[in-house]
GROMACS .gro file of C-alpha atoms in nm:
model
  239
    1PRO     CA    1   1.131  -2.250   2.991
    2GLY     CA    2   1.484  -2.310   2.979
    3TYR     CA    3   1.504  -2.157   2.588
    4LYS     CA    4   1.791  -2.030   2.456
    5ALA     CA    5   1.654  -1.705   2.253
    6LEU     CA    6   1.811  -1.697   1.884
    7GLY     CA    7   1.936  -1.347   1.934
    8LEU     CA    8   1.738  -1.257   1.557
    9PRO     CA    9   1.709  -0.844   1.534
   10ILE     CA   10   1.378  -0.713   1.758
   11GLY     CA   11   1.377  -0.354   1.921
   12GLY     CA   12   1.457  -0.135   1.623
   13GLU     CA   13   1.822  -0.247   1.620
   14GLY     CA   14   1.902  -0.246   1.216
   15LYS     CA   15   1.768  -0.445   0.912
   16TRP     CA   16   1.738  -0.810   0.908
   17PHE     CA   17   2.055  -0.864   0.690
   18GLU     CA   18   2.245  -0.650   0.871
   19PHE     CA   19   2.294  -0.945   1.170
   20ILE     CA   20   2.346  -1.237   0.865
   21PRO     CA   21   2.584  -1.411   1.128
   22ASP     CA   22   2.975  -1.407   0.830
   23PHE     CA   23   3.133  -1.697   0.804
   24ASP     CA   24   3.304  -1.751   0.494
   25THR     CA   25   3.417  -1.520   0.202
   26GLU     CA   26   3.085  -1.743  -0.011
   27GLN     CA   27   2.881  -1.604   0.221
   28GLN     CA   28   2.975  -1.285   0.142
   29SER     CA   29   3.024  -1.227  -0.256
   30ARG     CA   30   2.641  -1.423  -0.185
   31LYS     CA   31   2.759  -1.662  -0.430
   32ARG     CA   32   2.559  -1.920  -0.453
   33LYS     CA   33   2.491  -2.297  -0.644
   34PRO     CA   34   2.147  -2.434  -0.592
   35ASN     CA   35   2.262  -2.861  -0.467
   36ASN     CA   36   2.041  -2.939  -0.752
   37LYS     CA   37   1.871  -2.775  -1.019
   38ASP     CA   38   1.432  -2.826  -0.888
   39GLY     CA   39   1.480  -2.725  -0.537
   40ALA     CA   40   1.305  -3.034  -0.397
   41ASN     CA   41   1.682  -3.183  -0.208
   42PRO     CA   42   1.546  -3.389   0.117
   43SER     CA   43   1.842  -3.248   0.287
   44ALA     CA   44   1.785  -2.834   0.146
   45GLU     CA   45   1.381  -2.895   0.281
   46LEU     CA   46   1.496  -3.091   0.567
   47LEU     CA   47   1.724  -2.824   0.699
   48LYS     CA   48   1.486  -2.536   0.560
   49GLU     CA   49   1.171  -2.777   0.802
   50LYS     CA   50   1.427  -2.732   1.146
   51ALA     CA   51   1.500  -2.357   1.051
   52LYS     CA   52   1.086  -2.319   1.041
   53LYS     CA   53   1.094  -2.433   1.383
   54LEU     CA   54   1.303  -2.313   1.536
   55LEU     CA   55   1.152  -1.947   1.432
   56ASP     CA   56   0.831  -2.085   1.487
   57SER     CA   57   1.031  -2.112   1.825
   58ASP     CA   58   1.106  -1.759   1.892
   59VAL     CA   59   0.829  -1.619   1.739
   60ALA     CA   60   0.616  -1.829   2.068
   61TRP     CA   61   0.892  -1.689   2.326
   62LEU     CA   62   0.904  -1.363   2.213
   63ASP     CA   63   0.511  -1.361   2.268
   64SER     CA   64   0.559  -1.521   2.522
   65LYS     CA   65   0.788  -1.197   2.647
   66GLY     CA   66   0.654  -0.907   2.490
   67ASP     CA   67   0.647  -0.614   2.637
   68LYS     CA   68   0.964  -0.708   2.927
   69ILE     CA   69   1.178  -0.762   2.627
   70LYS     CA   70   1.285  -0.429   2.514
   71SER     CA   71   1.089  -0.117   2.621
   72SER     CA   72   1.104  -0.057   2.214
   73THR     CA   73   0.815  -0.251   2.153
   74ASN     CA   74   0.595  -0.209   2.471
   75ASN     CA   75   0.319  -0.060   2.315
   76SER     CA   76   0.278  -0.397   2.055
   77ASP     CA   77  -0.073  -0.451   2.263
   78PHE     CA   78  -0.154  -0.111   2.130
   79LEU     CA   79  -0.084  -0.256   1.812
   80ARG     CA   80  -0.287  -0.513   1.818
   81LYS     CA   81  -0.618  -0.353   1.969
   82MET     CA   82  -0.506  -0.109   1.666
   83ILE     CA   83  -0.546  -0.415   1.401
   84SER     CA   84  -0.849  -0.491   1.550
   85SER     CA   85  -1.046  -0.288   1.588
   86GLY     CA   86  -0.856   0.036   1.463
   87THR     CA   87  -0.963   0.274   1.178
   88LEU     CA   88  -0.848   0.108   0.839
   89ALA     CA   89  -0.482   0.436   0.818
   90ASP     CA   90  -0.477   0.253   1.216
   91LYS     CA   91  -0.471  -0.095   1.103
   92MET     CA   92  -0.254   0.008   0.801
   93ALA     CA   93  -0.006   0.186   1.011
   94SER     CA   94   0.032  -0.038   1.340
   95MET     CA   95   0.109  -0.396   1.155
   96MET     CA   96   0.356  -0.181   0.958
   97LEU     CA   97   0.524  -0.042   1.318
   98MET     CA   98   0.494  -0.419   1.397
   99ILE     CA   99   0.692  -0.626   1.127
  100GLN     CA  100   0.905  -0.275   1.171
  101GLU     CA  101   0.965  -0.355   1.561
  102ALA     CA  102   1.056  -0.749   1.450
  103PRO     CA  103   1.051  -0.874   1.053
  104MET     CA  104   1.194  -1.197   1.113
  105HIS     CA  105   0.865  -1.318   1.428
  106ARG     CA  106   0.604  -1.102   1.246
  107LEU     CA  107   0.596  -1.285   0.851
  108HIS     CA  108   0.199  -1.359   1.022
  109VAL     CA  109   0.163  -0.969   0.965
  110LEU     CA  110   0.323  -0.971   0.591
  111ASP     CA  111   0.056  -1.251   0.563
  112ASN     CA  112  -0.189  -1.049   0.607
  113LEU     CA  113  -0.044  -0.774   0.485
  114LEU     CA  114  -0.012  -0.926   0.116
  115LYS     CA  115  -0.369  -1.093   0.187
  116MET     CA  116  -0.579  -0.798   0.228
  117ALA     CA  117  -0.341  -0.636  -0.148
  118ALA     CA  118  -0.513  -0.918  -0.316
  119LYS     CA  119  -0.905  -0.747  -0.232
  120LYS     CA  120  -0.956  -0.543  -0.559
  121GLY     CA  121  -1.208  -0.272  -0.603
  122LYS     CA  122  -1.177  -0.248  -0.199
  123ARG     CA  123  -1.026   0.092  -0.034
  124GLU     CA  124  -0.765  -0.206   0.164
  125HIS     CA  125  -0.614  -0.280  -0.142
  126GLY     CA  126  -0.438   0.058  -0.240
  127MET     CA  127  -0.360   0.124   0.145
  128ALA     CA  128  -0.209  -0.235   0.206
  129LEU     CA  129   0.052  -0.198  -0.147
  130ASP     CA  130   0.195   0.126  -0.105
  131THR     CA  131   0.211  -0.015   0.280
  132LEU     CA  132   0.411  -0.349   0.116
  133LYS     CA  133   0.620  -0.149  -0.095
  134ASP     CA  134   0.769   0.093   0.198
  135LEU     CA  135   0.836  -0.202   0.406
  136PHE     CA  136   1.028  -0.427   0.150
  137VAL     CA  137   1.211  -0.071   0.005
  138ALA     CA  138   1.265   0.057   0.356
  139ASP     CA  139   1.307  -0.228   0.584
  140LEU     CA  140   1.316  -0.591   0.412
  141LEU     CA  141   1.476  -0.621   0.087
  142PRO     CA  142   1.836  -0.512   0.089
  143ASP     CA  143   2.073  -0.387  -0.101
  144ARG     CA  144   2.152  -0.743  -0.358
  145LYS     CA  145   1.959  -1.016  -0.539
  146LEU     CA  146   1.773  -1.217  -0.232
  147CYS     CA  147   1.830  -1.592  -0.282
  148PHE     CA  148   1.636  -1.888  -0.198
  149PHE     CA  149   1.715  -2.128   0.112
  150HIS     CA  150   1.776  -2.422  -0.151
  151GLU     CA  151   2.094  -2.136  -0.270
  152GLN     CA  152   2.270  -2.154   0.017
  153PRO     CA  153   2.635  -2.322   0.110
  154LEU     CA  154   2.400  -2.599   0.260
  155HIS     CA  155   2.632  -2.877   0.206
  156LEU     CA  156   2.845  -2.654   0.474
  157TYR     CA  157   2.603  -2.697   0.667
  158ASP     CA  158   2.782  -2.898   0.994
  159LYS     CA  159   2.997  -2.541   1.023
  160ILE     CA  160   2.678  -2.259   1.024
  161GLU     CA  161   2.581  -2.277   1.405
  162ALA     CA  162   2.157  -2.289   1.379
  163ARG     CA  163   2.074  -1.934   1.357
  164VAL     CA  164   2.213  -1.870   1.032
  165PHE     CA  165   1.974  -2.129   0.911
  166VAL     CA  166   1.707  -1.917   1.038
  167PHE     CA  167   1.850  -1.550   0.860
  168TRP     CA  168   1.799  -1.804   0.534
  169TYR     CA  169   1.525  -1.935   0.656
  170PHE     CA  170   1.367  -1.546   0.651
  171GLU     CA  171   1.561  -1.442   0.323
  172ASP     CA  172   1.437  -1.728   0.149
  173SER     CA  173   1.041  -1.619   0.270
  174ILE     CA  174   1.062  -1.312   0.210
  175LYS     CA  175   1.174  -1.391  -0.157
  176ARG     CA  176   0.811  -1.574  -0.209
  177ARG     CA  177   0.642  -1.255  -0.085
  178PHE     CA  178   0.814  -0.977  -0.257
  179ALA     CA  179   0.723  -1.198  -0.560
  180GLU     CA  180   0.348  -1.288  -0.446
  181PHE     CA  181   0.334  -0.881  -0.360
  182VAL     CA  182   0.451  -0.747  -0.732
  183GLN     CA  183   0.179  -1.015  -0.891
  184HIS     CA  184  -0.052  -0.803  -0.648
  185LEU     CA  185   0.120  -0.469  -0.907
  186GLU     CA  186   0.086  -0.683  -1.221
  187GLY     CA  187  -0.266  -0.756  -1.106
  188ALA     CA  188  -0.347  -0.373  -1.030
  189THR     CA  189  -0.195  -0.273  -1.336
  190HIS     CA  190  -0.540  -0.442  -1.506
  191ASP     CA  191  -0.771  -0.201  -1.285
  192THR     CA  192  -1.095  -0.093  -1.436
  193LEU     CA  193  -1.027   0.256  -1.211
  194THR     CA  194  -0.773   0.508  -1.418
  195HIS     CA  195  -0.598   0.639  -1.009
  196VAL     CA  196  -0.540   0.182  -0.926
  197ARG     CA  197  -0.403   0.222  -1.228
  198SER     CA  198  -0.140   0.521  -1.195
  199LYS     CA  199  -0.084   0.385  -0.787
  200THR     CA  200   0.014   0.095  -0.930
  201CYS     CA  201   0.260   0.234  -1.221
  202ARG     CA  202   0.375   0.521  -0.907
  203ILE     CA  203   0.450   0.151  -0.676
  204ALA     CA  204   0.671  -0.036  -0.910
  205PHE     CA  205   0.859   0.273  -1.023
  206ASP     CA  206   0.935   0.321  -0.732
  207LEU     CA  207   1.072  -0.085  -0.682
  208LEU     CA  208   1.250  -0.080  -0.976
  209LYS     CA  209   1.446   0.241  -0.843
  210ASP     CA  210   1.496   0.110  -0.550
  211LYS     CA  211   1.609  -0.252  -0.502
  212ALA     CA  212   1.813  -0.408  -0.685
  213GLU     CA  213   1.672  -0.781  -0.596
  214GLN     CA  214   1.556  -0.995  -0.920
  215GLU     CA  215   1.210  -0.957  -0.869
  216ALA     CA  216   1.211  -0.606  -0.974
  217ALA     CA  217   1.304  -0.678  -1.321
  218ASN     CA  218   0.938  -0.765  -1.311
  219THR     CA  219   0.878  -0.459  -1.200
  220LEU     CA  220   0.977  -0.287  -1.564
  221PHE     CA  221   0.774  -0.517  -1.752
  222LEU     CA  222   0.481  -0.341  -1.608
  223LEU     CA  223   0.649  -0.007  -1.690
  224VAL     CA  224   0.656  -0.114  -2.057
  225ASN     CA  225   0.313  -0.234  -1.992
  226LYS     CA  226   0.173  -0.007  -1.980
  227LEU     CA  227   0.264   0.176  -2.230
  228GLY     CA  228   0.013   0.086  -2.422
  229ASP     CA  229  -0.243   0.174  -2.110
  230PRO     CA  230  -0.602   0.314  -2.316
  231ASP     CA  231  -0.541   0.628  -2.031
  232LYS     CA  232  -0.276   0.866  -2.202
  233LYS     CA  233  -0.277   1.031  -1.829
  234VAL     CA  234  -0.130   0.722  -1.741
  235ALA     CA  235   0.081   0.580  -2.034
  236SER     CA  236   0.219   0.884  -2.047
  237MET     CA  237   0.355   0.876  -1.643
  238VAL     CA  238   0.667   0.543  -1.739
  239SER     CA  239   0.742   0.674  -2.083
   0.00000   0.00000   0.00000
């Protein structure tokens, strides 16, 4: 009772990065300087922890309101049932929809997909990689380099509304999770199955083609590395 929602995007209102409040020219230019070299500034960690708690509170608020918030999100219960008891394809589609409907409130769903992408040799491994690629390209990555929380202009903390820090926390979270996704891709390039390696090269190429995020440079390394793949079909895909 009495909780005031942060006004984060839900129900397909738009991409999360389109809602980051503008507050000065530095925000527009996206030129960031870390508060210190290793990002261990106590004040940065404190602000980040506060931002996480704010987001956690908003997640709890959304879960408590559920279907009452927006008609476009009234299938949340159905999607949860699909995730718990549906086919593998149903689970992937449902997880994707949940993230698309409320990306900033569904980091835990993204984490579940990443866990599935780490399960080599399982059918869910390849499906999760494909689903994650689609989410990062179409919904989660802006057409610019992402920033870690400590790279944001935290020295302006007393002039910034609290919800801005939540957006910065989420941006940091997406940057770290995308790096984890690229690590899973890298691991898949060494799979013993040719079709898995081919799928991985295709995903890496799509990422490199569509997004400018810094970690995407790692996908170029993956592609170049596969030029020496023992299977000629895989090697020809990246030549």
